[in-house]
Amino acid sequence: MPQRNVVSWNSLIGGLVKKDGVFEAMEAFRIIQGKGLGFSWVTLTTILPVCARVTALVSGKEIHAVMVKSTAKPDAPVLNSLMDMYAKCGAMDYCRRVFYGMQSKDLTSWNTLITGYAINGLMTESMESFQEMICSGFSPDGITFIALLSGCSHAGLTDDGCRLFETMKIEYAVSPTVDHYACLVNVLGRAGRIEEALEIVKNMPFKPTGSIWGSLLNSCRIHGLVPLGKAVAKQLFELEPDNFGNYVMLSNIYASAGMWESVRTLASFKSKIHAFVAGGSNEFLNSAEYKEVWKRLMEEAGYVPDTGVVLHDVNEETRAVWACGHSERIATMFALINTGSGMPIRITKNLRVCLDCHSWVKIVSKVTGRVIVLQRYKSFPPFQRWDVFL
């Protein structure tokens, strides 16, 4: 284009975000700022969720500073995005300050605050904000109750969760969706009230989805219910045959019960499932095959580890070793060595993926031409994140 304006850049950033090019979107935003092209509220409403997704708190604060310096008054959607960014980065003090500094709040503002408290384990504050919202004349919607029910599940507030589920129908005329039922099943299952959870699944006006069966499978894992876990997993395998998180969950149930033969049988049932932990797999890491492939990859990619992701008081050499020993890297290398060149690689991780591992997997995907699906598995519905690289 001979000339580019803010609208052009907004379109580019929006397209990158839609295609999961989160880091490219952030780089495009930096270019806008470097060129002094300014921004619109649409720009910030688009880029702030990117900061939230990769927990880039510093970048989010920089954007907040830009907003404060602006002579224009930010609208509710951009302030809601700012709140959401702070909440998902764990900075609830900032989220709360933005909320109470807003002159005009809408239902999304309240839902963002309530959800923020819930996902950060602050259920007392979340429930208090819910009551404050009601007193302010706002009526809750389905999103409000998903946040509260999910929070109750993880905080062990079983009775409060059940009461909220009934309240949403009777007092607020909010019709429960399948996601609300999934949250309720999770609330009961985590508390060990499996029979009640099964009754909910049996009598609810929806056909059970993968998220509902997934909640039950996670409850079976927590409470060591092998026979039920096996039956629930069978339903999940039919609904989600490509979701390897389900196979990992059942494998964990078998392993916890010491049923190693079942673990081995499952590993050959649907492709191969292998588990890795950070700092583990020393025999594999020291193998000649691993060292050869690693050296070739790093030479082709020109990769240098970002040792800043290692938050320990050790020397730089040790930091580099530890950074390269994260479980998703070990899993990726194992798959590259032990699978065919055209086969996609699917990796499930139970924790957040660090920024350097995210960049490393992306580089490896480009160098090898392999599709790499990196999934962060979360046990409660309806939230699940996938990163697909090619």
mmCIF file of C-alpha atoms in Angstrom, residues 65-298:
data_model
loop_
_atom_site.group_PDB
_atom_site.id
_atom_site.type_symbol
_atom_site.label_atom_id
_atom_site.label_comp_id
_atom_site.label_asym_id
_atom_site.label_seq_id
_atom_site.Cartn_x
_atom_site.Cartn_y
_atom_site.Cartn_z
ATOM 1 C CA ALA A 65 -0.024 4.684 30.052
ATOM 2 C CA VAL A 66 -0.761 5.631 26.441
ATOM 3 C CA MET A 67 -4.455 5.789 27.307
ATOM 4 C CA VAL A 68 -3.833 7.994 30.338
ATOM 5 C CA LYS A 69 -1.753 10.435 28.266
ATOM 6 C CA SER A 70 -4.393 10.648 25.542
ATOM 7 C CA THR A 71 -6.615 13.723 25.492
ATOM 8 C CA ALA A 72 -9.546 11.609 24.289
ATOM 9 C CA LYS A 73 -11.803 9.878 26.783
ATOM 10 C CA PRO A 74 -11.625 6.055 26.522
ATOM 11 C CA ASP A 75 -14.927 4.303 25.925
ATOM 12 C CA ALA A 76 -16.332 1.405 27.951
ATOM 13 C CA PRO A 77 -15.182 -1.403 25.594
ATOM 14 C CA VAL A 78 -11.511 -0.372 25.760
ATOM 15 C CA LEU A 79 -11.648 0.017 29.545
ATOM 16 C CA ASN A 80 -13.292 -3.400 29.799
ATOM 17 C CA SER A 81 -10.440 -4.831 27.707
ATOM 18 C CA LEU A 82 -7.946 -3.128 30.014
ATOM 19 C CA MET A 83 -9.643 -4.662 33.056
ATOM 20 C CA ASP A 84 -9.638 -8.089 31.421
ATOM 21 C CA MET A 85 -5.917 -7.795 30.667
ATOM 22 C CA TYR A 86 -5.083 -6.935 34.264
ATOM 23 C CA ALA A 87 -7.298 -9.727 35.600
ATOM 24 C CA LYS A 88 -5.778 -12.408 33.365
ATOM 25 C CA CYS A 89 -2.290 -11.215 34.271
ATOM 26 C CA GLY A 90 -3.157 -11.650 37.949
ATOM 27 C CA ALA A 91 -3.047 -7.906 38.709
ATOM 28 C CA MET A 92 -6.466 -7.598 40.343
ATOM 29 C CA ASP A 93 -5.555 -4.407 42.216
ATOM 30 C CA TYR A 94 -5.118 -2.627 38.883
ATOM 31 C CA CYS A 95 -8.258 -4.248 37.495
ATOM 32 C CA ARG A 96 -10.270 -3.017 40.471
ATOM 33 C CA ARG A 97 -8.842 0.509 40.200
ATOM 34 C CA VAL A 98 -9.759 0.743 36.522
ATOM 35 C CA PHE A 99 -13.272 -0.491 37.292
ATOM 36 C CA TYR A 100 -13.980 1.964 40.092
ATOM 37 C CA GLY A 101 -12.439 4.763 38.050
ATOM 38 C CA MET A 102 -14.926 4.234 35.214
ATOM 39 C CA GLN A 103 -17.595 6.905 34.981
ATOM 40 C CA SER A 104 -19.915 4.664 32.993
ATOM 41 C CA LYS A 105 -20.041 0.927 33.633
ATOM 42 C CA ASP A 106 -21.973 -1.664 31.646
ATOM 43 C CA LEU A 107 -22.774 -5.333 32.293
ATOM 44 C CA THR A 108 -19.521 -6.388 30.630
ATOM 45 C CA SER A 109 -17.607 -4.223 33.111
ATOM 46 C CA TRP A 110 -19.243 -6.001 36.040
ATOM 47 C CA ASN A 111 -18.775 -9.434 34.471
ATOM 48 C CA THR A 112 -15.090 -8.707 33.866
ATOM 49 C CA LEU A 113 -14.570 -7.745 37.498
ATOM 50 C CA ILE A 114 -16.485 -10.773 38.804
ATOM 51 C CA THR A 115 -14.667 -13.119 36.436
ATOM 52 C CA GLY A 116 -11.321 -11.575 37.319
ATOM 53 C CA TYR A 117 -11.795 -12.209 41.010
ATOM 54 C CA ALA A 118 -13.021 -15.759 40.303
ATOM 55 C CA ILE A 119 -10.118 -16.826 38.073
ATOM 56 C CA ASN A 120 -7.663 -15.455 40.627
ATOM 57 C CA GLY A 121 -9.220 -17.500 43.439
ATOM 58 C CA LEU A 122 -10.762 -14.487 45.198
ATOM 59 C CA MET A 123 -14.284 -15.861 45.518
ATOM 60 C CA THR A 124 -15.250 -13.720 48.509
ATOM 61 C CA GLU A 125 -14.563 -10.595 46.468
ATOM 62 C CA SER A 126 -16.253 -12.137 43.427
ATOM 63 C CA MET A 127 -19.458 -12.842 45.348
ATOM 64 C CA GLU A 128 -19.389 -9.402 46.954
ATOM 65 C CA SER A 129 -19.029 -7.792 43.517
ATOM 66 C CA PHE A 130 -21.977 -9.868 42.310
ATOM 67 C CA GLN A 131 -24.147 -8.506 45.117
ATOM 68 C CA GLU A 132 -22.881 -4.980 44.450
ATOM 69 C CA MET A 133 -23.803 -5.375 40.778
ATOM 70 C CA ILE A 134 -27.349 -6.408 41.708
ATOM 71 C CA CYS A 135 -27.677 -3.438 44.067
ATOM 72 C CA SER A 136 -26.501 -1.146 41.259
ATOM 73 C CA GLY A 137 -29.472 -2.173 39.137
ATOM 74 C CA PHE A 138 -27.760 -4.589 36.736
ATOM 75 C CA SER A 139 -29.247 -7.997 35.980
ATOM 76 C CA PRO A 140 -26.761 -10.877 35.652
ATOM 77 C CA ASP A 141 -26.544 -12.932 32.469
ATOM 78 C CA GLY A 142 -25.217 -16.360 31.592
ATOM 79 C CA ILE A 143 -21.600 -15.153 31.552
ATOM 80 C CA THR A 144 -21.950 -13.899 35.129
ATOM 81 C CA PHE A 145 -23.008 -17.308 36.371
ATOM 82 C CA ILE A 146 -20.370 -19.236 34.406
ATOM 83 C CA ALA A 147 -17.724 -17.121 36.152
ATOM 84 C CA LEU A 148 -19.269 -17.680 39.591
ATOM 85 C CA LEU A 149 -19.880 -21.403 39.114
ATOM 86 C CA SER A 150 -16.360 -22.028 37.815
ATOM 87 C CA GLY A 151 -14.931 -20.056 40.722
ATOM 88 C CA CYS A 152 -17.010 -22.017 43.248
ATOM 89 C CA SER A 153 -15.773 -25.263 41.728
ATOM 90 C CA HIS A 154 -12.104 -24.420 42.190
ATOM 91 C CA ALA A 155 -12.620 -22.847 45.608
ATOM 92 C CA GLY A 156 -14.509 -25.905 46.891
ATOM 93 C CA LEU A 157 -17.675 -23.871 47.526
ATOM 94 C CA THR A 158 -20.013 -26.701 46.593
ATOM 95 C CA ASP A 159 -23.141 -25.514 48.405
ATOM 96 C CA ASP A 160 -22.693 -21.964 47.108
ATOM 97 C CA GLY A 161 -22.327 -23.295 43.575
ATOM 98 C CA CYS A 162 -25.503 -25.361 43.802
ATOM 99 C CA ARG A 163 -27.388 -22.410 45.290
ATOM 100 C CA LEU A 164 -26.207 -20.114 42.486
ATOM 101 C CA PHE A 165 -27.347 -22.608 39.865
ATOM 102 C CA GLU A 166 -30.863 -22.622 41.326
ATOM 103 C CA THR A 167 -30.835 -18.855 41.838
ATOM 104 C CA MET A 168 -30.024 -18.127 38.218
ATOM 105 C CA LYS A 169 -33.153 -19.952 37.103
ATOM 106 C CA ILE A 170 -35.602 -18.875 39.782
ATOM 107 C CA GLU A 171 -34.605 -15.318 40.710
ATOM 108 C CA TYR A 172 -32.971 -14.060 37.513
ATOM 109 C CA ALA A 173 -34.726 -16.104 34.810
ATOM 110 C CA VAL A 174 -31.418 -17.065 33.198
ATOM 111 C CA SER A 175 -31.835 -20.353 31.355
ATOM 112 C CA PRO A 176 -28.897 -22.671 32.016
ATOM 113 C CA THR A 177 -26.878 -23.623 28.950
ATOM 114 C CA VAL A 178 -24.783 -26.736 28.514
ATOM 115 C CA ASP A 179 -21.783 -24.751 29.846
ATOM 116 C CA HIS A 180 -23.641 -23.983 33.085
ATOM 117 C CA TYR A 181 -24.474 -27.665 33.493
ATOM 118 C CA ALA A 182 -20.825 -28.535 32.841
ATOM 119 C CA CYS A 183 -19.794 -26.145 35.606
ATOM 120 C CA LEU A 184 -22.364 -27.640 38.005
ATOM 121 C CA VAL A 185 -21.160 -31.160 37.239
ATOM 122 C CA ASN A 186 -17.634 -29.979 37.974
ATOM 123 C CA VAL A 187 -18.719 -28.355 41.254
ATOM 124 C CA LEU A 188 -20.323 -31.599 42.459
ATOM 125 C CA GLY A 189 -17.663 -33.916 41.041
ATOM 126 C CA ARG A 190 -14.733 -32.110 42.617
ATOM 127 C CA ALA A 191 -16.504 -32.342 45.987
ATOM 128 C CA GLY A 192 -16.864 -36.098 45.603
ATOM 129 C CA ARG A 193 -20.624 -35.944 45.090
ATOM 130 C CA ILE A 194 -20.352 -38.134 42.020
ATOM 131 C CA GLU A 195 -23.821 -39.680 42.218
ATOM 132 C CA GLU A 196 -25.426 -36.234 42.200
ATOM 133 C CA ALA A 197 -23.242 -35.186 39.290
ATOM 134 C CA LEU A 198 -24.312 -38.275 37.324
ATOM 135 C CA GLU A 199 -27.970 -37.499 38.056
ATOM 136 C CA ILE A 200 -27.475 -33.992 36.672
ATOM 137 C CA VAL A 201 -25.976 -35.448 33.491
ATOM 138 C CA LYS A 202 -28.807 -37.960 33.191
ATOM 139 C CA ASN A 203 -31.650 -35.465 33.674
ATOM 140 C CA MET A 204 -30.357 -32.292 32.030
ATOM 141 C CA PRO A 205 -32.177 -31.112 28.866
ATOM 142 C CA PHE A 206 -29.032 -31.393 26.728
ATOM 143 C CA LYS A 207 -27.046 -34.216 25.266
ATOM 144 C CA PRO A 208 -23.794 -34.456 27.280
ATOM 145 C CA THR A 209 -20.905 -32.706 25.542
ATOM 146 C CA GLY A 210 -17.189 -33.262 25.740
ATOM 147 C CA SER A 211 -16.850 -30.564 28.408
ATOM 148 C CA ILE A 212 -19.358 -32.341 30.659
ATOM 149 C CA TRP A 213 -17.784 -35.767 30.244
ATOM 150 C CA GLY A 214 -14.408 -34.083 30.725
ATOM 151 C CA SER A 215 -15.559 -32.656 34.061
ATOM 152 C CA LEU A 216 -16.641 -36.117 35.183
ATOM 153 C CA LEU A 217 -13.363 -37.671 34.042
ATOM 154 C CA ASN A 218 -11.408 -35.091 36.008
ATOM 155 C CA SER A 219 -13.535 -35.868 39.084
ATOM 156 C CA CYS A 220 -12.734 -39.559 38.629
ATOM 157 C CA ARG A 221 -9.042 -38.655 38.529
ATOM 158 C CA ILE A 222 -9.291 -36.596 41.714
ATOM 159 C CA HIS A 223 -11.134 -39.313 43.647
ATOM 160 C CA GLY A 224 -9.485 -42.381 42.090
ATOM 161 C CA LEU A 225 -12.673 -43.828 40.542
ATOM 162 C CA VAL A 226 -11.206 -46.225 38.007
ATOM 163 C CA PRO A 227 -14.293 -48.120 36.695
ATOM 164 C CA LEU A 228 -16.347 -44.941 36.297
ATOM 165 C CA GLY A 229 -13.372 -43.126 34.804
ATOM 166 C CA LYS A 230 -13.004 -45.864 32.203
ATOM 167 C CA ALA A 231 -16.710 -45.624 31.274
ATOM 168 C CA VAL A 232 -16.607 -41.820 31.061
ATOM 169 C CA ALA A 233 -13.424 -41.890 28.984
ATOM 170 C CA LYS A 234 -15.128 -44.204 26.498
ATOM 171 C CA GLN A 235 -17.757 -41.512 25.896
ATOM 172 C CA LEU A 236 -15.059 -38.887 25.463
ATOM 173 C CA PHE A 237 -13.047 -40.987 23.014
ATOM 174 C CA GLU A 238 -16.124 -41.227 20.796
ATOM 175 C CA LEU A 239 -16.899 -37.504 21.017
ATOM 176 C CA GLU A 240 -13.335 -36.176 20.861
ATOM 177 C CA PRO A 241 -11.103 -38.835 19.292
ATOM 178 C CA ASP A 242 -8.323 -36.314 18.612
ATOM 179 C CA ASN A 243 -8.259 -34.726 22.071
ATOM 180 C CA PHE A 244 -5.177 -36.365 23.554
ATOM 181 C CA GLY A 245 -5.786 -34.647 26.876
ATOM 182 C CA ASN A 246 -8.511 -37.215 27.520
ATOM 183 C CA TYR A 247 -6.099 -40.100 26.958
ATOM 184 C CA VAL A 248 -3.584 -38.461 29.272
ATOM 185 C CA MET A 249 -6.274 -38.045 31.960
ATOM 186 C CA LEU A 250 -7.310 -41.716 31.802
ATOM 187 C CA SER A 251 -3.671 -42.744 31.787
ATOM 188 C CA ASN A 252 -3.167 -40.705 34.976
ATOM 189 C CA ILE A 253 -6.155 -42.448 36.595
ATOM 190 C CA TYR A 254 -4.653 -45.842 35.782
ATOM 191 C CA ALA A 255 -1.201 -44.768 36.963
ATOM 192 C CA SER A 256 -2.522 -43.451 40.289
ATOM 193 C CA ALA A 257 -4.154 -46.842 40.867
ATOM 194 C CA GLY A 258 -0.920 -48.659 40.009
ATOM 195 C CA MET A 259 -2.517 -50.229 36.915
ATOM 196 C CA TRP A 260 0.610 -50.052 34.773
ATOM 197 C CA GLU A 261 -0.519 -52.694 32.307
ATOM 198 C CA SER A 262 -3.601 -50.583 31.563
ATOM 199 C CA VAL A 263 -1.347 -47.552 31.100
ATOM 200 C CA ARG A 264 0.708 -49.466 28.538
ATOM 201 C CA THR A 265 -2.424 -50.766 26.800
ATOM 202 C CA LEU A 266 -3.851 -47.258 26.562
ATOM 203 C CA ALA A 267 -0.587 -45.938 25.121
ATOM 204 C CA SER A 268 -1.000 -48.265 22.141
ATOM 205 C CA PHE A 269 -4.767 -47.814 21.877
ATOM 206 C CA LYS A 270 -4.813 -44.470 20.097
ATOM 207 C CA SER A 271 -1.423 -43.582 18.720
ATOM 208 C CA LYS A 272 1.366 -43.228 21.277
ATOM 209 C CA ILE A 273 1.111 -41.157 24.451
ATOM 210 C CA HIS A 274 4.269 -40.217 26.318
ATOM 211 C CA ALA A 275 4.632 -38.109 29.446
ATOM 212 C CA PHE A 276 7.514 -35.739 30.141
ATOM 213 C CA VAL A 277 8.434 -33.446 33.037
ATOM 214 C CA ALA A 278 10.763 -30.459 33.137
ATOM 215 C CA GLY A 279 14.284 -31.532 34.068
ATOM 216 C CA GLY A 280 13.457 -35.205 33.502
ATOM 217 C CA SER A 281 14.153 -37.759 30.725
ATOM 218 C CA ASN A 282 17.914 -37.550 31.308
ATOM 219 C CA GLU A 283 18.607 -40.761 29.400
ATOM 220 C CA PHE A 284 16.825 -39.403 26.324
ATOM 221 C CA LEU A 285 18.473 -35.968 26.642
ATOM 222 C CA ASN A 286 21.907 -37.567 26.776
ATOM 223 C CA SER A 287 21.321 -39.892 23.822
ATOM 224 C CA ALA A 288 23.396 -39.410 20.679
ATOM 225 C CA GLU A 289 20.250 -39.212 18.536
ATOM 226 C CA TYR A 290 18.794 -36.377 20.619
ATOM 227 C CA LYS A 291 22.050 -34.405 20.583
ATOM 228 C CA GLU A 292 22.418 -34.798 16.822
ATOM 229 C CA VAL A 293 18.860 -33.638 16.020
ATOM 230 C CA TRP A 294 19.036 -30.806 18.558
ATOM 231 C CA LYS A 295 22.324 -29.507 17.157
ATOM 232 C CA ARG A 296 21.050 -29.618 13.581
ATOM 233 C CA LEU A 297 17.811 -27.834 14.481
ATOM 234 C CA MET A 298 19.547 -25.096 16.436
#
